């Protein structure tokens, strides 16, 4: 039957993430490949109570139907969450999605025609690339530095390209680099969007996971013309297995998202939505997140310390102030794919960086996740990588 | 068409009209299948009474020169038809809706959501939904299972499962399918977020813009939406009491070379009709002959009220032509969004990639809940209990409907599933009926939303009996009958004013 497949089916390549999820099952492997929160942070006992209460109080309703927009109680909570970030929306401006991944898929469906240009950070989130690709867009990568996307380069790319549909950006603790966009740049980019009539898809799954007090207002909070579509999720703050996220956008846009949502899966699991609502009502979410943060922070520290001790000086890396990932740039002559093969022989895995560049290249980069592993495993794995890297540098010097 | 009328002549005016038209037909000036002007139009043009034109047309019909066809009006017949020694040539009715381009505007995008919204209004009696009733959930059992799940799986409950579904649940689905004659390995099974997602994936996998998909007409709204979102062209195939019409299907297979056929052989939504065993086998033969895959959607198959279920297309297919989609939404819980698809490994692997970029995995908790529910053996007794409940409700709805005694109304009594398909008198206007019902606090699904092009020629509505309580069925149907009678009488009264002028937009 494969000769019947639509062209878009060919675009979805075997996901590196999926292959890596498989690796996380191989219990012997120290995998820096995943993107999962720490198991220790899951509110198991709280959820047991909550489930019981939901069935006692809501009864059959939890097992029945919800409207496509999502459970109103949950949307009310989201309105408050967004308010705290300086975004004022009503519950009708919100659509509950099955995780923020669905938000990306719906964004593609709502906006993309063949040949449209997507502007994105270079590098950017792998599954966003994969969600957009089946709709045949052209990716134009915008340079970034430690302060995130560079507005000057964005402006240049806007002027150089026509048919631009939207800018896709992760301003906070970006996946894969862990970088945070500066406040000044957020304002500038919001202004540029107005000036050039640009839609922005702001993907914000990690902003709560902040290791210092530097939470910055989202791009959406600077949106004066309803041109920012905001995606977020409870996967990183409550737990990933629930698949509950949301999209917020102006009425005109969100209505289109709702229509596509119906055709996609009708609505998101209502029981899961109710569980999250209860969780917010009964427990202090801040406390819960703080517990996650302190775990992630010490894991990040363990990783950074070990990198500092063991990686050769030719290797550079980001020092994320939040989120789950750290980004490593190797000397130009190294290839992270070859390194991965060697590392896996020694029981360590990571994701090669080239996967995060929609137009390929950058073979000398890699992404490391620190949230899913215990500290001693992190130290052990990084030491192995460090030794491999030192050997690579040595053998290069030898050749010269 | 020039007709001269001599008002002084002895020949009655209608005969003058008739003779002139007859001569145009016999001389070939008007060719076969020419659609005659509507009676009203012609009467206005000639400044004669409408009855005069009607009389002229009746004469022409009596002579076998023209005939009336539903939906087209008065049509000139082929000369052959006047040769009494031969059988009249069969001219299949031209199905214009099939030929219309996609640009034809559709107006009902919001329908499903409007109907779901009604749930927020507790006072309304809804026959529009497609969900189970609240009294079908065994809450104590669900509570017990939840607690067991957390004990048994611990933090796994909060972690993602594999993209294609938890290993436990896939194993359970595999043995469950085996009982109904579908032998699949776990690699040929994938868990999806409701069967809607599997339908969408199949559309995503196969449809290039403009590709034709053949569907039953009417068909499930969610499938229409999913296929059209990938710019498919949907061609509806009419049904009869044995299911999809294979003669028409075959001609469309030849004419359109479709990408695939979408069908619901069991308790079809919206009509409730099953496909006969012979029809199933013949359909498969056609698919094999023309090399076209079939997407079989079977959400209601377990909800039969008597006898035993017919074998699914998938169980009859030994050549991997059928992709089978089903779910636990209509049997255990709609809101948990757990469905599944059975297909060859090749297809499943593609779907896994789609799932990874769509929603990564289906809610873990739901998957474990369904797994425990089925594997602990709670599904069979649960099915028996809901079959009994729904059968009772169906009986009640049908008997209440028959009390109406309305001419031109026909009830399609289903032997399972969730819906009664109701044909209403032709003269009634559905818009008016739904408006009236709304005022009475009753919601129904107008038939047109189930037609890919909204090109329905007769009046139908779909009535759900699984959701409303028995007393609401009684009350709601009696209000429905009242509204039908009222709209029907209005229509009689205003028989001649229904044709309204269509003014140009300026």
mmCIF file of N, CA and C in Angstrom, chain A residues 1-2 4-10 12 14-15 18 36 39 42 44 47-48 51-52 55-56 59-69 98 101-102 105 109 127 130-131 134 136 239-243 258-260 262-267 269-272, chain B residues 109 113 116-117 120 131-134 137 139 142-143 146-147 150-151 155 158-160 163 193 196-197 200 203-208 225-226 229-230 259 291 293 323 333-337 347 350 352-354 356-361 363-366 467:
data_model
loop_
_atom_site.group_PDB
_atom_site.id
_atom_site.type_symbol
_atom_site.label_atom_id
_atom_site.label_comp_id
_atom_site.label_asym_id
_atom_site.label_seq_id
_atom_site.Cartn_x
_atom_site.Cartn_y
_atom_site.Cartn_z
ATOM 1 N N UNK A 1 0.821 -1.204 0.000
ATOM 2 C CA UNK A 1 0.000 0.000 0.000
ATOM 3 C C UNK A 1 0.857 1.258 0.000
ATOM 4 N N UNK A 2 2.176 1.099 0.221
ATOM 5 C CA UNK A 2 2.992 2.297 0.457
ATOM 6 C C UNK A 2 3.035 3.232 -0.754
ATOM 7 N N UNK A 4 0.578 4.327 -2.114
ATOM 8 C CA UNK A 4 -0.580 5.203 -1.979
ATOM 9 C C UNK A 4 -0.331 6.345 -1.014
ATOM 10 N N UNK A 5 0.736 6.274 -0.248
ATOM 11 C CA UNK A 5 0.964 7.272 0.788
ATOM 12 C C UNK A 5 1.053 8.668 0.200
ATOM 13 N N UNK A 6 0.484 9.610 0.935
ATOM 14 C CA UNK A 6 0.589 11.004 0.529
ATOM 15 C C UNK A 6 2.026 11.465 0.723
ATOM 16 N N UNK A 7 2.387 12.529 0.002
ATOM 17 C CA UNK A 7 3.751 13.024 0.091
ATOM 18 C C UNK A 7 4.155 13.325 1.529
ATOM 19 N N UNK A 8 3.175 13.834 2.302
ATOM 20 C CA UNK A 8 3.529 14.261 3.649
ATOM 21 C C UNK A 8 3.995 13.119 4.525
ATOM 22 N N UNK A 9 3.583 11.895 4.164
ATOM 23 C CA UNK A 9 3.996 10.746 4.972
ATOM 24 C C UNK A 9 5.492 10.517 4.874
ATOM 25 N N UNK A 10 6.081 10.951 3.768
ATOM 26 C CA UNK A 10 7.509 10.726 3.583
ATOM 27 C C UNK A 10 8.339 11.687 4.422
ATOM 28 N N UNK A 12 7.934 12.596 7.475
ATOM 29 C CA UNK A 12 8.099 12.293 8.887
ATOM 30 C C UNK A 12 9.168 11.247 9.020
ATOM 31 N N UNK A 14 12.048 8.950 10.969
ATOM 32 C CA UNK A 14 12.115 8.236 12.235
ATOM 33 C C UNK A 14 12.598 9.221 13.285
ATOM 34 N N UNK A 15 11.787 9.421 14.285
ATOM 35 C CA UNK A 15 12.106 10.441 15.255
ATOM 36 C C UNK A 15 13.266 10.019 16.136
ATOM 37 N N UNK A 18 12.001 9.374 19.506
ATOM 38 C CA UNK A 18 11.381 8.089 19.723
ATOM 39 C C UNK A 18 12.431 6.998 19.905
ATOM 40 N N UNK A 36 12.314 13.996 29.954
ATOM 41 C CA UNK A 36 11.277 13.723 30.944
ATOM 42 C C UNK A 36 11.607 14.334 32.295
ATOM 43 N N UNK A 39 11.015 11.407 37.985
ATOM 44 C CA UNK A 39 9.974 10.537 38.527
ATOM 45 C C UNK A 39 9.628 10.931 39.958
ATOM 46 N N UNK A 42 6.543 13.245 40.836
ATOM 47 C CA UNK A 42 5.147 12.953 40.529
ATOM 48 C C UNK A 42 4.302 12.837 41.796
ATOM 49 N N UNK A 44 2.037 11.156 43.362
ATOM 50 C CA UNK A 44 1.284 9.909 43.300
ATOM 51 C C UNK A 44 0.155 9.836 44.338
ATOM 52 N N UNK A 47 -2.686 12.270 43.756
ATOM 53 C CA UNK A 47 -3.546 11.910 42.635
ATOM 54 C C UNK A 47 -4.506 10.781 42.994
ATOM 55 N N UNK A 48 -4.067 9.884 43.852
ATOM 56 C CA UNK A 48 -4.952 8.803 44.258
ATOM 57 C C UNK A 48 -6.194 9.386 44.941
ATOM 58 N N UNK A 51 -8.416 11.310 42.362
ATOM 59 C CA UNK A 51 -9.209 10.458 41.464
ATOM 60 C C UNK A 51 -10.465 9.970 42.176
ATOM 61 N N UNK A 52 -10.269 9.580 43.403
ATOM 62 C CA UNK A 52 -11.378 9.089 44.199
ATOM 63 C C UNK A 52 -12.453 10.158 44.357
ATOM 64 N N UNK A 55 -14.519 10.957 41.121
ATOM 65 C CA UNK A 55 -15.588 10.008 40.813
ATOM 66 C C UNK A 55 -16.729 10.129 41.822
ATOM 67 N N UNK A 56 -16.397 10.438 43.071
ATOM 68 C CA UNK A 56 -17.463 10.570 44.061
ATOM 69 C C UNK A 56 -18.299 11.810 43.794
ATOM 70 N N UNK A 59 -18.994 12.055 39.505
ATOM 71 C CA UNK A 59 -19.634 10.844 39.015
ATOM 72 C C UNK A 59 -19.374 10.618 37.550
ATOM 73 N N UNK A 60 -20.450 10.251 36.881
ATOM 74 C CA UNK A 60 -20.326 9.830 35.495
ATOM 75 C C UNK A 60 -19.803 10.937 34.583
ATOM 76 N N UNK A 61 -19.956 12.184 34.998
ATOM 77 C CA UNK A 61 -19.543 13.292 34.122
ATOM 78 C C UNK A 61 -18.067 13.177 33.728
ATOM 79 N N UNK A 62 -17.286 12.642 34.666
ATOM 80 C CA UNK A 62 -15.859 12.517 34.382
ATOM 81 C C UNK A 62 -15.602 11.519 33.270
ATOM 82 N N UNK A 63 -16.558 10.651 33.039
ATOM 83 C CA UNK A 63 -16.375 9.589 32.050
ATOM 84 C C UNK A 63 -17.062 9.943 30.738
ATOM 85 N N UNK A 64 -17.747 11.089 30.706
ATOM 86 C CA UNK A 64 -18.527 11.371 29.512
ATOM 87 C C UNK A 64 -17.876 12.320 28.543
ATOM 88 N N UNK A 65 -18.512 13.390 28.267
ATOM 89 C CA UNK A 65 -18.239 14.226 27.128
ATOM 90 C C UNK A 65 -17.722 15.562 27.588
ATOM 91 N N UNK A 66 -16.877 16.164 26.822
ATOM 92 C CA UNK A 66 -16.571 17.567 27.066
ATOM 93 C C UNK A 66 -16.683 18.284 25.746
ATOM 94 N N UNK A 67 -16.827 19.583 25.801
ATOM 95 C CA UNK A 67 -16.813 20.325 24.542
ATOM 96 C C UNK A 67 -15.373 20.401 24.066
ATOM 97 N N UNK A 68 -15.212 20.639 22.779
ATOM 98 C CA UNK A 68 -13.867 20.625 22.194
ATOM 99 C C UNK A 68 -12.943 21.645 22.838
ATOM 100 N N UNK A 69 -13.470 22.762 23.267
ATOM 101 C CA UNK A 69 -12.627 23.807 23.858
ATOM 102 C C UNK A 69 -11.966 23.334 25.139
ATOM 103 N N UNK A 98 -4.341 18.113 23.702
ATOM 104 C CA UNK A 98 -3.745 16.900 24.252
ATOM 105 C C UNK A 98 -2.223 17.098 24.267
ATOM 106 N N UNK A 101 2.246 19.403 22.269
ATOM 107 C CA UNK A 101 2.572 18.869 20.950
ATOM 108 C C UNK A 101 1.375 19.013 20.006
ATOM 109 N N UNK A 102 0.189 18.781 20.547
ATOM 110 C CA UNK A 102 -0.992 18.946 19.698
ATOM 111 C C UNK A 102 -1.166 20.403 19.287
ATOM 112 N N UNK A 105 0.861 20.771 16.225
ATOM 113 C CA UNK A 105 0.232 20.121 15.076
ATOM 114 C C UNK A 105 -0.939 20.969 14.571
ATOM 115 N N UNK A 109 -1.747 23.009 10.957
ATOM 116 C CA UNK A 109 -2.978 22.853 10.178
ATOM 117 C C UNK A 109 -3.663 24.186 9.938
ATOM 118 N N UNK A 127 10.523 18.197 17.690
ATOM 119 C CA UNK A 127 9.161 17.752 17.368
ATOM 120 C C UNK A 127 8.328 18.863 16.740
ATOM 121 N N UNK A 130 9.232 18.488 13.134
ATOM 122 C CA UNK A 130 8.520 17.336 12.585
ATOM 123 C C UNK A 130 7.027 17.580 12.431
ATOM 124 N N UNK A 131 6.453 18.395 13.322
ATOM 125 C CA UNK A 131 5.019 18.684 13.211
ATOM 126 C C UNK A 131 4.743 19.578 12.008
ATOM 127 N N UNK A 134 5.342 17.989 7.517
ATOM 128 C CA UNK A 134 4.399 17.358 6.581
ATOM 129 C C UNK A 134 3.564 18.355 5.791
ATOM 130 N N UNK A 136 4.870 20.861 4.142
ATOM 131 C CA UNK A 136 5.791 21.375 3.118
ATOM 132 C C UNK A 136 6.172 22.847 3.275
ATOM 133 N N UNK A 239 2.644 16.387 35.397
ATOM 134 C CA UNK A 239 3.302 15.155 34.976
ATOM 135 C C UNK A 239 3.073 14.932 33.491
ATOM 136 N N UNK A 240 3.975 14.252 32.829
ATOM 137 C CA UNK A 240 3.925 14.162 31.371
ATOM 138 C C UNK A 240 2.882 13.184 30.821
ATOM 139 N N UNK A 241 2.520 12.177 31.610
ATOM 140 C CA UNK A 241 1.638 11.138 31.070
ATOM 141 C C UNK A 241 0.193 11.575 30.889
ATOM 142 N N UNK A 242 -0.153 12.790 31.324
ATOM 143 C CA UNK A 242 -1.549 13.229 31.259
ATOM 144 C C UNK A 242 -1.932 13.817 29.919
ATOM 145 N N UNK A 243 -0.963 14.348 29.209
ATOM 146 C CA UNK A 243 -1.212 14.967 27.912
ATOM 147 C C UNK A 243 -2.272 16.063 27.990
ATOM 148 N N UNK A 258 -10.039 25.403 17.148
ATOM 149 C CA UNK A 258 -11.100 24.544 17.700
ATOM 150 C C UNK A 258 -11.667 23.632 16.617
ATOM 151 N N UNK A 259 -11.887 24.201 15.428
ATOM 152 C CA UNK A 259 -12.425 23.388 14.337
ATOM 153 C C UNK A 259 -11.492 22.227 13.997
ATOM 154 N N UNK A 260 -10.196 22.512 13.948
ATOM 155 C CA UNK A 260 -9.254 21.438 13.623
ATOM 156 C C UNK A 260 -9.147 20.442 14.765
ATOM 157 N N UNK A 262 -11.526 19.434 16.616
ATOM 158 C CA UNK A 262 -12.640 18.484 16.467
ATOM 159 C C UNK A 262 -12.306 17.377 15.493
ATOM 160 N N UNK A 263 -11.745 17.761 14.372
ATOM 161 C CA UNK A 263 -11.413 16.754 13.372
ATOM 162 C C UNK A 263 -10.258 15.871 13.806
ATOM 163 N N UNK A 264 -9.489 16.331 14.793
ATOM 164 C CA UNK A 264 -8.301 15.587 15.187
ATOM 165 C C UNK A 264 -8.609 14.548 16.257
ATOM 166 N N UNK A 265 -9.179 14.956 17.379
ATOM 167 C CA UNK A 265 -9.532 13.963 18.397
ATOM 168 C C UNK A 265 -10.762 14.359 19.212
ATOM 169 N N UNK A 266 -11.578 15.255 18.681
ATOM 170 C CA UNK A 266 -12.829 15.713 19.298
ATOM 171 C C UNK A 266 -12.620 16.548 20.554
ATOM 172 N N UNK A 267 -11.988 15.962 21.571
ATOM 173 C CA UNK A 267 -11.650 16.770 22.744
ATOM 174 C C UNK A 267 -10.617 16.030 23.563
ATOM 175 N N UNK A 269 -9.132 14.285 26.889
ATOM 176 C CA UNK A 269 -9.569 13.496 28.038
ATOM 177 C C UNK A 269 -10.062 14.364 29.200
ATOM 178 N N UNK A 270 -11.339 14.264 29.527
ATOM 179 C CA UNK A 270 -11.895 15.165 30.535
ATOM 180 C C UNK A 270 -11.482 14.772 31.947
ATOM 181 N N UNK A 271 -11.308 13.490 32.148
ATOM 182 C CA UNK A 271 -10.906 13.012 33.468
ATOM 183 C C UNK A 271 -9.547 13.606 33.843
ATOM 184 N N UNK A 272 -8.638 13.599 32.892
ATOM 185 C CA UNK A 272 -7.313 14.183 33.137
ATOM 186 C C UNK A 272 -7.437 15.681 33.413
ATOM 187 N N UNK B 109 -20.110 24.312 9.579
ATOM 188 C CA UNK B 109 -18.878 23.943 10.265
ATOM 189 C C UNK B 109 -19.038 23.794 11.770
ATOM 190 N N UNK B 113 -19.978 21.340 17.410
ATOM 191 C CA UNK B 113 -19.694 22.045 18.638
ATOM 192 C C UNK B 113 -20.930 22.676 19.236
ATOM 193 N N UNK B 116 -22.565 19.929 21.028
ATOM 194 C CA UNK B 116 -21.902 19.574 22.280
ATOM 195 C C UNK B 116 -22.157 20.645 23.341
ATOM 196 N N UNK B 117 -22.233 21.905 22.906
ATOM 197 C CA UNK B 117 -22.433 22.987 23.874
ATOM 198 C C UNK B 117 -23.744 22.852 24.618
ATOM 199 N N UNK B 120 -24.081 21.902 28.220
ATOM 200 C CA UNK B 120 -23.875 22.799 29.335
ATOM 201 C C UNK B 120 -25.223 23.309 29.839
ATOM 202 N N UNK B 131 -23.437 10.053 23.065
ATOM 203 C CA UNK B 131 -22.747 9.500 24.236
ATOM 204 C C UNK B 131 -23.668 8.580 25.021
ATOM 205 N N UNK B 132 -23.046 7.866 25.936
ATOM 206 C CA UNK B 132 -23.806 6.944 26.766
ATOM 207 C C UNK B 132 -24.518 7.731 27.859
ATOM 208 N N UNK B 133 -25.447 7.087 28.540
ATOM 209 C CA UNK B 133 -26.130 7.785 29.614
ATOM 210 C C UNK B 133 -25.338 7.626 30.898
ATOM 211 N N UNK B 134 -25.603 8.530 31.832
ATOM 212 C CA UNK B 134 -24.809 8.557 33.057
ATOM 213 C C UNK B 134 -24.992 7.310 33.902
ATOM 214 N N UNK B 137 -22.410 3.978 34.131
ATOM 215 C CA UNK B 137 -21.082 3.872 34.735
ATOM 216 C C UNK B 137 -21.156 3.264 36.123
ATOM 217 N N UNK B 139 -19.511 3.455 39.096
ATOM 218 C CA UNK B 139 -18.513 4.335 39.696
ATOM 219 C C UNK B 139 -17.687 3.631 40.771
ATOM 220 N N UNK B 142 -15.026 1.708 39.097
ATOM 221 C CA UNK B 142 -13.987 2.587 38.558
ATOM 222 C C UNK B 142 -13.071 3.093 39.671
ATOM 223 N N UNK B 143 -13.664 3.436 40.809
ATOM 224 C CA UNK B 143 -12.855 3.889 41.950
ATOM 225 C C UNK B 143 -11.889 2.804 42.393
ATOM 226 N N UNK B 146 -9.093 2.449 39.933
ATOM 227 C CA UNK B 146 -8.131 3.553 40.020
ATOM 228 C C UNK B 146 -7.126 3.335 41.121
ATOM 229 N N UNK B 147 -7.664 2.946 42.257
ATOM 230 C CA UNK B 147 -6.794 2.755 43.394
ATOM 231 C C UNK B 147 -5.808 1.616 43.120
ATOM 232 N N UNK B 150 -2.940 2.746 40.797
ATOM 233 C CA UNK B 150 -1.855 3.510 41.424
ATOM 234 C C UNK B 150 -0.963 2.577 42.253
ATOM 235 N N UNK B 151 -1.580 1.607 42.944
ATOM 236 C CA UNK B 151 -0.769 0.644 43.698
ATOM 237 C C UNK B 151 0.115 -0.186 42.781
ATOM 238 N N UNK B 155 4.588 5.208 39.861
ATOM 239 C CA UNK B 155 4.940 6.399 39.074
ATOM 240 C C UNK B 155 4.760 6.187 37.572
ATOM 241 N N UNK B 158 2.179 8.194 35.724
ATOM 242 C CA UNK B 158 2.395 9.597 35.372
ATOM 243 C C UNK B 158 3.430 9.784 34.270
ATOM 244 N N UNK B 159 3.998 8.683 33.839
ATOM 245 C CA UNK B 159 5.013 8.730 32.792
ATOM 246 C C UNK B 159 4.358 8.445 31.439
ATOM 247 N N UNK B 160 4.990 8.864 30.379
ATOM 248 C CA UNK B 160 4.463 8.506 29.067
ATOM 249 C C UNK B 160 4.558 6.999 28.836
ATOM 250 N N UNK B 163 4.759 5.317 22.374
ATOM 251 C CA UNK B 163 3.907 6.107 21.489
ATOM 252 C C UNK B 163 2.703 5.299 20.997
ATOM 253 N N UNK B 193 -5.859 8.244 20.512
ATOM 254 C CA UNK B 193 -6.718 9.075 21.361
ATOM 255 C C UNK B 193 -8.114 9.100 20.737
ATOM 256 N N UNK B 196 -11.345 8.716 16.482
ATOM 257 C CA UNK B 196 -11.225 9.904 15.626
ATOM 258 C C UNK B 196 -9.768 10.119 15.209
ATOM 259 N N UNK B 197 -8.851 9.901 16.141
ATOM 260 C CA UNK B 197 -7.448 10.128 15.810
ATOM 261 C C UNK B 197 -6.959 9.144 14.740
ATOM 262 N N UNK B 200 -8.196 10.261 11.453
ATOM 263 C CA UNK B 200 -7.423 11.415 11.009
ATOM 264 C C UNK B 200 -6.053 10.989 10.486
ATOM 265 N N UNK B 203 -6.341 9.569 7.053
ATOM 266 C CA UNK B 203 -6.510 10.657 6.090
ATOM 267 C C UNK B 203 -5.170 11.317 5.807
ATOM 268 N N UNK B 204 -4.427 11.568 6.866
ATOM 269 C CA UNK B 204 -3.135 12.236 6.744
ATOM 270 C C UNK B 204 -2.168 11.385 5.920
ATOM 271 N N UNK B 205 -2.253 10.080 6.130
ATOM 272 C CA UNK B 205 -1.338 9.173 5.443
ATOM 273 C C UNK B 205 -1.615 9.109 3.947
ATOM 274 N N UNK B 206 -2.894 9.106 3.574
ATOM 275 C CA UNK B 206 -3.215 8.802 2.184
ATOM 276 C C UNK B 206 -3.646 9.978 1.313
ATOM 277 N N UNK B 207 -4.273 10.967 1.903
ATOM 278 C CA UNK B 207 -4.958 11.936 1.043
ATOM 279 C C UNK B 207 -4.037 13.044 0.540
ATOM 280 N N UNK B 208 -3.949 13.160 -0.761
ATOM 281 C CA UNK B 208 -3.351 14.326 -1.408
ATOM 282 C C UNK B 208 -4.527 15.223 -1.793
ATOM 283 N N UNK B 225 -15.195 15.670 8.421
ATOM 284 C CA UNK B 225 -14.282 16.748 8.826
ATOM 285 C C UNK B 225 -12.824 16.352 8.642
ATOM 286 N N UNK B 226 -12.500 15.131 9.070
ATOM 287 C CA UNK B 226 -11.095 14.704 8.993
ATOM 288 C C UNK B 226 -10.639 14.628 7.542
ATOM 289 N N UNK B 229 -10.321 18.070 5.892
ATOM 290 C CA UNK B 229 -9.232 18.918 6.357
ATOM 291 C C UNK B 229 -7.956 18.636 5.560
ATOM 292 N N UNK B 230 -7.890 17.502 4.884
ATOM 293 C CA UNK B 230 -6.759 17.249 3.988
ATOM 294 C C UNK B 230 -7.132 17.450 2.515
ATOM 295 N N UNK B 259 -9.050 7.032 -3.482
ATOM 296 C CA UNK B 259 -7.907 6.604 -2.683
ATOM 297 C C UNK B 259 -8.322 5.466 -1.755
ATOM 298 N N UNK B 291 -8.478 -2.874 -6.289
ATOM 299 C CA UNK B 291 -7.239 -2.549 -5.584
ATOM 300 C C UNK B 291 -7.366 -1.275 -4.737
ATOM 301 N N UNK B 293 -8.091 0.232 -0.799
ATOM 302 C CA UNK B 293 -8.201 -0.110 0.620
ATOM 303 C C UNK B 293 -9.526 0.363 1.246
ATOM 304 N N UNK B 323 -8.301 -1.544 7.007
ATOM 305 C CA UNK B 323 -7.749 -0.915 8.208
ATOM 306 C C UNK B 323 -8.932 -0.782 9.159
ATOM 307 N N UNK B 333 -15.984 4.382 28.224
ATOM 308 C CA UNK B 333 -16.083 5.812 28.522
ATOM 309 C C UNK B 333 -15.631 6.627 27.334
ATOM 310 N N UNK B 334 -16.441 7.582 26.971
ATOM 311 C CA UNK B 334 -16.094 8.459 25.851
ATOM 312 C C UNK B 334 -14.937 9.367 26.218
ATOM 313 N N UNK B 335 -15.005 9.915 27.425
ATOM 314 C CA UNK B 335 -14.075 10.994 27.753
ATOM 315 C C UNK B 335 -12.647 10.505 27.955
ATOM 316 N N UNK B 336 -12.454 9.217 28.200
ATOM 317 C CA UNK B 336 -11.082 8.741 28.394
ATOM 318 C C UNK B 336 -10.296 8.763 27.094
ATOM 319 N N UNK B 337 -10.981 8.874 25.968
ATOM 320 C CA UNK B 337 -10.349 8.978 24.650
ATOM 321 C C UNK B 337 -9.373 7.836 24.399
ATOM 322 N N UNK B 347 1.839 0.267 8.030
ATOM 323 C CA UNK B 347 0.962 1.415 8.287
ATOM 324 C C UNK B 347 1.100 1.866 9.741
ATOM 325 N N UNK B 350 3.955 4.091 10.312
ATOM 326 C CA UNK B 350 3.711 5.460 9.866
ATOM 327 C C UNK B 350 2.875 6.213 10.896
ATOM 328 N N UNK B 352 2.710 5.705 14.007
ATOM 329 C CA UNK B 352 3.505 5.998 15.202
ATOM 330 C C UNK B 352 4.238 7.319 15.015
ATOM 331 N N UNK B 353 4.748 7.527 13.803
ATOM 332 C CA UNK B 353 5.433 8.793 13.548
ATOM 333 C C UNK B 353 4.461 9.963 13.609
ATOM 334 N N UNK B 354 3.264 9.763 13.099
ATOM 335 C CA UNK B 354 2.254 10.824 13.192
ATOM 336 C C UNK B 354 1.918 11.114 14.657
ATOM 337 N N UNK B 356 3.679 10.666 17.284
ATOM 338 C CA UNK B 356 4.786 11.358 17.923
ATOM 339 C C UNK B 356 4.711 12.866 17.712
ATOM 340 N N UNK B 357 4.260 13.291 16.549
ATOM 341 C CA UNK B 357 4.196 14.731 16.312
ATOM 342 C C UNK B 357 2.799 15.291 16.549
ATOM 343 N N UNK B 358 1.858 14.446 16.927
ATOM 344 C CA UNK B 358 0.508 14.948 17.157
ATOM 345 C C UNK B 358 0.227 15.135 18.643
ATOM 346 N N UNK B 359 0.289 14.063 19.401
ATOM 347 C CA UNK B 359 0.109 14.217 20.847
ATOM 348 C C UNK B 359 0.998 13.257 21.648
ATOM 349 N N UNK B 360 2.014 12.725 21.002
ATOM 350 C CA UNK B 360 3.048 11.885 21.619
ATOM 351 C C UNK B 360 2.545 10.535 22.123
ATOM 352 N N UNK B 361 1.484 10.547 22.922
ATOM 353 C CA UNK B 361 0.939 9.279 23.428
ATOM 354 C C UNK B 361 -0.443 9.581 23.982
ATOM 355 N N UNK B 363 -3.167 9.533 26.934
ATOM 356 C CA UNK B 363 -3.183 9.628 28.401
ATOM 357 C C UNK B 363 -2.947 8.278 29.079
ATOM 358 N N UNK B 364 -1.902 8.224 29.872
ATOM 359 C CA UNK B 364 -1.455 6.971 30.473
ATOM 360 C C UNK B 364 -2.501 6.369 31.412
ATOM 361 N N UNK B 365 -3.028 7.203 32.272
ATOM 362 C CA UNK B 365 -4.007 6.750 33.252
ATOM 363 C C UNK B 365 -5.192 6.068 32.567
ATOM 364 N N UNK B 366 -5.698 6.699 31.526
ATOM 365 C CA UNK B 366 -6.825 6.122 30.787
ATOM 366 C C UNK B 366 -6.465 4.757 30.229
ATOM 367 N N UNK B 467 -28.389 8.553 25.409
ATOM 368 C CA UNK B 467 -28.114 9.547 26.436
ATOM 369 C C UNK B 467 -29.327 9.967 27.275
#
